Amino acid sequence: MQFTTMTRGYQTEEIKEKLVDLLSNSKTGLSGLEISERLSINRITATKYLNVFAAEGLIKQKNIGNVNLWLIEEGTEKFHFPEDFFKVKSKYFEYLTARKEKLAYNLVRNCFHSTTQPVKIITEIIVPAIQSVYDIFDQGKIGKSELNFLEKIISNSIQIINLENFETEPKKNVIVISADYQSTLFSEAASASFHSGGWQVYSLGDMSSSIDVLFDLDFQKFLTKVWKSGSGIMVIVVFSSTEDGMKFFAESINSIKLKSRKNLYLTICGKVEKNTEIEADLIDENLETVLQWSQTTFESSTS
């Protein structure tokens, strides 16, 4: 967790990097006083930062007699992005397929501590891993049981970022839907990406059980509750692995758009054949494109 007064700005990142270097070179740990002196910050400020970094899983505290010492968490590593993205991407997939759950989580946490752009962890590391896992399943290299286990590790990895506090913009709203189970991890990745970008996110997960004639009425009620004021914009992002799923949700949401207020947008994320007729404000299978388009649309609506 992060204090709202401590944004992921230059000062916080600089202190974090210095602290990692400091504690990495100390086998026995350092007291809060020693840390504040070596970082040249006052004791109260140092204590606040130490508590934040401990909550993030970066460091830990150990009591030895009457002294409280701070130590680096096992497995903490400092990366330098963007040059380390390829290395981390390979390492994350390696840990996944070796079923080294704890190492995979530590890697994601280390990446989070090493960058001011958490969305890149999703788009450059986790999303490629999702696709690679499904590829090796389709090739028969892993079975359904192992696939479920790897999906759980990926989902938990996404939540490491999704559970962080980021400052949100009340006028940036997004609802994320998965039209089928196969698209669920991609929708979770999108939700975490939007969250890290300051969007108010309403992630509905797998909505395949809601595919019926009453969906548009049900969805309209939900939309009214979460977007009461109608201020800013609302982007609805639908992930689907099938064209049937895309068509159903597109038609239902478009019927709501016709009788709804402005600044309501529909994005379909999935592979669509050229001759497929689906109406949406954006259709693209690349998550980064969806994120960039959503941000640009928001900026255009407020200019």
GROMACS .gro file of C-alpha atoms in nm:
model
  303
    1MET     CA    1   0.000   0.000   0.000
    2GLN     CA    2   0.112   0.355  -0.063
    3PHE     CA    3   0.029   0.678   0.119
    4THR     CA    4  -0.164   0.913  -0.106
    5THR     CA    5   0.084   1.188  -0.022
    6MET     CA    6   0.363   0.970  -0.153
    7THR     CA    7   0.300   0.948  -0.524
    8ARG     CA    8   0.522   0.735  -0.744
    9GLY     CA    9   0.733   1.037  -0.827
   10TYR     CA   10   1.103   1.102  -0.858
   11GLN     CA   11   1.171   1.147  -0.486
   12THR     CA   12   1.004   0.823  -0.379
   13GLU     CA   13   1.177   0.623  -0.653
   14GLU     CA   14   1.515   0.779  -0.573
   15ILE     CA   15   1.483   0.695  -0.202
   16LYS     CA   16   1.364   0.344  -0.284
   17GLU     CA   17   1.665   0.282  -0.509
   18LYS     CA   18   1.910   0.416  -0.251
   19LEU     CA   19   1.745   0.209   0.023
   20VAL     CA   20   1.769  -0.113  -0.182
   21ASP     CA   21   2.138  -0.049  -0.250
   22LEU     CA   22   2.198   0.036   0.117
   23LEU     CA   23   2.029  -0.272   0.264
   24SER     CA   24   2.160  -0.505  -0.008
   25ASN     CA   25   2.511  -0.424   0.113
   26SER     CA   26   2.425  -0.489   0.478
   27LYS     CA   27   2.423  -0.850   0.597
   28THR     CA   28   2.299  -0.773   0.949
   29GLY     CA   29   2.050  -0.496   0.867
   30LEU     CA   30   2.034  -0.130   0.971
   31SER     CA   31   1.833   0.062   1.228
   32GLY     CA   32   1.590   0.337   1.128
   33LEU     CA   33   1.832   0.596   1.265
   34GLU     CA   34   2.122   0.459   1.061
   35ILE     CA   35   1.907   0.457   0.748
   36SER     CA   36   1.787   0.816   0.799
   37GLU     CA   37   2.145   0.935   0.850
   38ARG     CA   38   2.283   0.755   0.544
   39LEU     CA   39   1.995   0.869   0.322
   40SER     CA   40   2.017   1.223   0.464
   41ILE     CA   41   1.646   1.245   0.550
   42ASN     CA   42   1.488   1.310   0.891
   43ARG     CA   43   1.387   1.019   1.115
   44ILE     CA   44   1.009   1.074   1.085
   45THR     CA   45   1.020   1.086   0.705
   46ALA     CA   46   1.245   0.779   0.696
   47THR     CA   47   1.002   0.586   0.916
   48LYS     CA   48   0.711   0.669   0.682
   49TYR     CA   49   0.905   0.548   0.378
   50LEU     CA   50   1.022   0.233   0.557
   51ASN     CA   51   0.665   0.143   0.652
   52VAL     CA   52   0.544   0.197   0.296
   53PHE     CA   53   0.823  -0.013   0.143
   54ALA     CA   54   0.765  -0.286   0.405
   55ALA     CA   55   0.394  -0.297   0.310
   56GLU     CA   56   0.500  -0.334  -0.053
   57GLY     CA   57   0.711  -0.638   0.038
   58LEU     CA   58   1.041  -0.470  -0.047
   59ILE     CA   59   1.195  -0.475   0.303
   60LYS     CA   60   1.122  -0.635   0.641
   61GLN     CA   61   1.181  -0.552   1.005
   62LYS     CA   62   1.352  -0.775   1.259
   63ASN     CA   63   1.377  -0.721   1.635
   64ILE     CA   64   1.713  -0.802   1.791
   65GLY     CA   65   1.707  -0.730   2.161
   66ASN     CA   66   1.596  -0.371   2.203
   67VAL     CA   67   1.693  -0.276   1.849
   68ASN     CA   68   1.465  -0.283   1.543
   69LEU     CA   69   1.663  -0.357   1.230
   70TRP     CA   70   1.555  -0.329   0.867
   71LEU     CA   71   1.662  -0.588   0.611
   72ILE     CA   72   1.602  -0.640   0.241
   73GLU     CA   73   1.340  -0.905   0.160
   74GLU     CA   74   1.487  -1.224   0.014
   75GLY     CA   75   1.478  -1.218  -0.366
   76THR     CA   76   1.458  -0.840  -0.398
   77GLU     CA   77   1.636  -0.726  -0.712
   78LYS     CA   78   1.665  -0.390  -0.884
   79PHE     CA   79   1.594  -0.379  -1.257
   80HIS     CA   80   1.666  -0.103  -1.506
   81PHE     CA   81   1.390  -0.048  -1.757
   82PRO     CA   82   1.329  -0.041  -2.048
   83GLU     CA   83   1.650  -0.238  -2.121
   84ASP     CA   84   1.563  -0.519  -1.876
   85PHE     CA   85   1.212  -0.590  -2.006
   86PHE     CA   86   1.320  -0.873  -2.238
   87LYS     CA   87   1.525  -1.040  -1.963
   88VAL     CA   88   1.238  -1.018  -1.713
   89LYS     CA   89   0.983  -1.137  -1.970
   90SER     CA   90   1.189  -1.454  -2.029
   91LYS     CA   91   1.252  -1.507  -1.658
   92TYR     CA   92   0.883  -1.469  -1.567
   93PHE     CA   93   0.778  -1.730  -1.824
   94GLU     CA   94   1.059  -1.957  -1.705
   95TYR     CA   95   0.934  -1.934  -1.345
   96LEU     CA   96   0.577  -1.995  -1.461
   97THR     CA   97   0.650  -2.311  -1.657
   98ALA     CA   98   0.875  -2.439  -1.377
   99ARG     CA   99   0.580  -2.377  -1.139
  100LYS     CA  100   0.800  -2.158  -0.916
  101GLU     CA  101   0.511  -1.955  -0.780
  102LYS     CA  102   0.693  -1.752  -0.515
  103LEU     CA  103   0.975  -1.656  -0.752
  104ALA     CA  104   0.721  -1.537  -1.011
  105TYR     CA  105   0.552  -1.311  -0.754
  106ASN     CA  106   0.885  -1.177  -0.627
  107LEU     CA  107   0.984  -1.095  -0.984
  108VAL     CA  108   0.666  -0.893  -1.041
  109ARG     CA  109   0.715  -0.708  -0.710
  110ASN     CA  110   1.075  -0.630  -0.802
  111CYS     CA  111   0.959  -0.495  -1.137
  112PHE     CA  112   0.702  -0.279  -0.962
  113HIS     CA  113   0.970  -0.137  -0.734
  114SER     CA  114   1.194  -0.069  -1.035
  115THR     CA  115   0.966   0.131  -1.262
  116THR     CA  116   0.743   0.438  -1.258
  117GLN     CA  117   0.527   0.280  -1.533
  118PRO     CA  118   0.353  -0.024  -1.379
  119VAL     CA  119   0.137  -0.065  -1.691
  120LYS     CA  120   0.449  -0.181  -1.877
  121ILE     CA  121   0.477  -0.480  -1.642
  122ILE     CA  122   0.135  -0.587  -1.767
  123THR     CA  123   0.183  -0.517  -2.136
  124GLU     CA  124   0.549  -0.621  -2.171
  125ILE     CA  125   0.569  -0.916  -1.930
  126ILE     CA  126   0.236  -1.058  -1.816
  127VAL     CA  127   0.023  -1.036  -2.133
  128PRO     CA  128   0.292  -1.213  -2.344
  129ALA     CA  129   0.308  -1.481  -2.072
  130ILE     CA  130  -0.068  -1.536  -2.092
  131GLN     CA  131  -0.048  -1.590  -2.466
  132SER     CA  132   0.256  -1.819  -2.435
  133VAL     CA  133   0.085  -2.034  -2.172
  134TYR     CA  134  -0.220  -2.081  -2.395
  135ASP     CA  135   0.010  -2.162  -2.689
  136ILE     CA  136   0.188  -2.443  -2.505
  137PHE     CA  137  -0.151  -2.575  -2.389
  138ASP     CA  138  -0.278  -2.580  -2.750
  139GLN     CA  139   0.041  -2.761  -2.850
  140GLY     CA  140  -0.031  -3.031  -2.591
  141LYS     CA  141   0.279  -2.953  -2.384
  142ILE     CA  142   0.073  -2.901  -2.067
  143GLY     CA  143  -0.262  -3.042  -1.958
  144LYS     CA  144  -0.573  -2.875  -1.822
  145SER     CA  145  -0.471  -2.917  -1.456
  146GLU     CA  146  -0.136  -2.749  -1.512
  147LEU     CA  147  -0.303  -2.478  -1.722
  148ASN     CA  148  -0.538  -2.398  -1.432
  149PHE     CA  149  -0.242  -2.377  -1.195
  150LEU     CA  150  -0.049  -2.141  -1.424
  151GLU     CA  151  -0.360  -1.928  -1.477
  152LYS     CA  152  -0.386  -1.888  -1.101
  153ILE     CA  153  -0.023  -1.772  -1.076
  154ILE     CA  154  -0.076  -1.519  -1.356
  155SER     CA  155  -0.398  -1.393  -1.199
  156ASN     CA  156  -0.224  -1.347  -0.862
  157SER     CA  157   0.064  -1.169  -1.037
  158ILE     CA  158  -0.182  -0.923  -1.189
  159GLN     CA  159  -0.338  -0.861  -0.849
  160ILE     CA  160  -0.001  -0.752  -0.708
  161ILE     CA  161  -0.037  -0.444  -0.926
  162ASN     CA  162  -0.415  -0.420  -0.910
  163LEU     CA  163  -0.414  -0.398  -0.529
  164GLU     CA  164  -0.177  -0.100  -0.524
  165ASN     CA  165  -0.316   0.247  -0.454
  166PHE     CA  166  -0.301   0.487  -0.746
  167GLU     CA  167  -0.451   0.831  -0.764
  168THR     CA  168  -0.772   0.807  -0.969
  169GLU     CA  169  -0.942   1.061  -1.193
  170PRO     CA  170  -1.322   1.057  -1.124
  171LYS     CA  171  -1.395   1.147  -1.487
  172LYS     CA  172  -1.208   0.845  -1.626
  173ASN     CA  173  -1.438   0.543  -1.596
  174VAL     CA  174  -1.410   0.200  -1.752
  175ILE     CA  175  -1.607  -0.125  -1.734
  176VAL     CA  176  -1.413  -0.435  -1.836
  177ILE     CA  177  -1.599  -0.747  -1.951
  178SER     CA  178  -1.481  -1.092  -2.052
  179ALA     CA  179  -1.724  -1.259  -2.294
  180ASP     CA  180  -1.586  -1.605  -2.214
  181TYR     CA  181  -1.360  -1.788  -1.972
  182GLN     CA  182  -1.071  -1.794  -2.222
  183SER     CA  183  -1.054  -1.413  -2.219
  184THR     CA  184  -1.068  -1.370  -1.842
  185LEU     CA  185  -0.694  -1.327  -1.780
  186PHE     CA  186  -0.670  -1.070  -2.058
  187SER     CA  187  -0.958  -0.875  -1.903
  188GLU     CA  188  -0.788  -0.891  -1.562
  189ALA     CA  189  -0.467  -0.761  -1.718
  190ALA     CA  190  -0.661  -0.476  -1.880
  191SER     CA  191  -0.831  -0.389  -1.551
  192ALA     CA  192  -0.496  -0.363  -1.371
  193SER     CA  193  -0.355  -0.156  -1.658
  194PHE     CA  194  -0.642   0.092  -1.647
  195HIS     CA  195  -0.618   0.102  -1.266
  196SER     CA  196  -0.248   0.193  -1.278
  197GLY     CA  197  -0.337   0.467  -1.527
  198GLY     CA  198  -0.570   0.639  -1.283
  199TRP     CA  199  -0.901   0.507  -1.418
  200GLN     CA  200  -1.197   0.411  -1.201
  201VAL     CA  201  -1.228   0.047  -1.299
  202TYR     CA  202  -1.531  -0.182  -1.274
  203SER     CA  203  -1.411  -0.530  -1.366
  204LEU     CA  204  -1.697  -0.775  -1.427
  205GLY     CA  205  -1.489  -1.080  -1.514
  206ASP     CA  206  -1.636  -1.369  -1.714
  207MET     CA  207  -1.988  -1.265  -1.820
  208SER     CA  208  -2.062  -1.563  -2.046
  209SER     CA  209  -2.337  -1.681  -1.808
  210SER     CA  210  -2.514  -1.348  -1.868
  211ILE     CA  211  -2.559  -1.400  -2.240
  212ASP     CA  212  -2.938  -1.384  -2.264
  213VAL     CA  213  -3.217  -1.149  -2.373
  214LEU     CA  214  -3.217  -0.966  -2.039
  215PHE     CA  215  -2.851  -0.866  -2.045
  216ASP     CA  216  -2.903  -0.515  -2.180
  217LEU     CA  217  -3.156  -0.435  -1.904
  218ASP     CA  218  -2.931  -0.579  -1.635
  219PHE     CA  219  -2.627  -0.395  -1.768
  220GLN     CA  220  -2.819  -0.067  -1.796
  221LYS     CA  221  -2.903  -0.087  -1.424
  222PHE     CA  222  -2.541  -0.151  -1.334
  223LEU     CA  223  -2.421   0.132  -1.557
  224THR     CA  224  -2.665   0.373  -1.393
  225LYS     CA  225  -2.538   0.280  -1.045
  226VAL     CA  226  -2.165   0.316  -1.115
  227TRP     CA  227  -2.192   0.620  -1.342
  228LYS     CA  228  -2.461   0.815  -1.162
  229SER     CA  229  -2.343   1.163  -1.246
  230GLY     CA  230  -2.256   1.079  -1.604
  231SER     CA  231  -1.954   1.306  -1.570
  232GLY     CA  232  -1.640   1.246  -1.773
  233ILE     CA  233  -1.639   0.941  -1.995
  234MET     CA  234  -1.727   0.574  -1.962
  235VAL     CA  235  -1.540   0.324  -2.178
  236ILE     CA  236  -1.675  -0.031  -2.198
  237VAL     CA  237  -1.407  -0.280  -2.298
  238VAL     CA  238  -1.517  -0.627  -2.407
  239PHE     CA  239  -1.265  -0.911  -2.442
  240SER     CA  240  -1.377  -1.210  -2.644
  241SER     CA  241  -1.211  -1.510  -2.808
  242THR     CA  242  -1.511  -1.568  -3.038
  243GLU     CA  243  -1.694  -1.350  -3.289
  244ASP     CA  244  -2.029  -1.467  -3.148
  245GLY     CA  245  -1.934  -1.323  -2.808
  246MET     CA  246  -1.820  -0.998  -2.965
  247LYS     CA  247  -2.141  -0.962  -3.163
  248PHE     CA  248  -2.369  -1.030  -2.866
  249PHE     CA  249  -2.206  -0.779  -2.631
  250ALA     CA  250  -2.157  -0.522  -2.907
  251GLU     CA  251  -2.526  -0.534  -3.006
  252SER     CA  252  -2.644  -0.520  -2.644
  253ILE     CA  253  -2.419  -0.231  -2.546
  254ASN     CA  254  -2.488  -0.040  -2.869
  255SER     CA  255  -2.861  -0.055  -2.791
  256ILE     CA  256  -2.783   0.110  -2.456
  257LYS     CA  257  -2.562   0.370  -2.625
  258LEU     CA  258  -2.849   0.474  -2.855
  259LYS     CA  259  -3.073   0.572  -2.565
  260SER     CA  260  -2.799   0.676  -2.325
  261ARG     CA  261  -2.600   0.990  -2.264
  262LYS     CA  262  -2.298   1.093  -2.464
  263ASN     CA  263  -1.939   1.009  -2.373
  264LEU     CA  264  -2.021   0.636  -2.357
  265TYR     CA  265  -1.780   0.435  -2.571
  266LEU     CA  266  -1.747   0.069  -2.671
  267THR     CA  267  -1.419  -0.108  -2.738
  268ILE     CA  268  -1.393  -0.466  -2.858
  269CYS     CA  269  -1.064  -0.643  -2.787
  270GLY     CA  270  -1.011  -0.961  -2.985
  271LYS     CA  271  -0.926  -1.103  -3.325
  272VAL     CA  272  -1.185  -1.006  -3.586
  273GLU     CA  273  -1.195  -1.124  -3.947
  274LYS     CA  274  -1.204  -0.853  -4.214
  275ASN     CA  275  -1.560  -0.923  -4.330
  276THR     CA  276  -1.708  -0.940  -3.980
  277GLU     CA  277  -1.969  -0.671  -3.916
  278ILE     CA  278  -1.938  -0.549  -3.559
  279GLU     CA  279  -2.011  -0.192  -3.461
  280ALA     CA  280  -1.782  -0.037  -3.198
  281ASP     CA  281  -1.581   0.280  -3.140
  282LEU     CA  282  -1.264   0.072  -3.150
  283ILE     CA  283  -1.190  -0.288  -3.247
  284ASP     CA  284  -0.834  -0.405  -3.182
  285GLU     CA  285  -0.662  -0.710  -3.035
  286ASN     CA  286  -0.373  -0.514  -2.885
  287LEU     CA  287  -0.418  -0.404  -2.524
  288GLU     CA  288  -0.173  -0.115  -2.555
  289THR     CA  289  -0.376   0.026  -2.846
  290VAL     CA  290  -0.694   0.005  -2.635
  291LEU     CA  291  -0.524   0.185  -2.344
  292GLN     CA  292  -0.380   0.459  -2.565
  293TRP     CA  293  -0.710   0.510  -2.749
  294SER     CA  294  -0.902   0.534  -2.421
  295GLN     CA  295  -0.662   0.794  -2.282
  296THR     CA  296  -0.673   0.998  -2.604
  297THR     CA  297  -1.054   0.981  -2.608
  298PHE     CA  298  -1.065   1.107  -2.248
  299GLU     CA  299  -0.829   1.395  -2.325
  300SER     CA  300  -1.036   1.490  -2.631
  301SER     CA  301  -1.356   1.492  -2.426
  302THR     CA  302  -1.212   1.738  -2.175
  303SER     CA  303  -1.043   1.974  -2.421
   0.00000   0.00000   0.00000
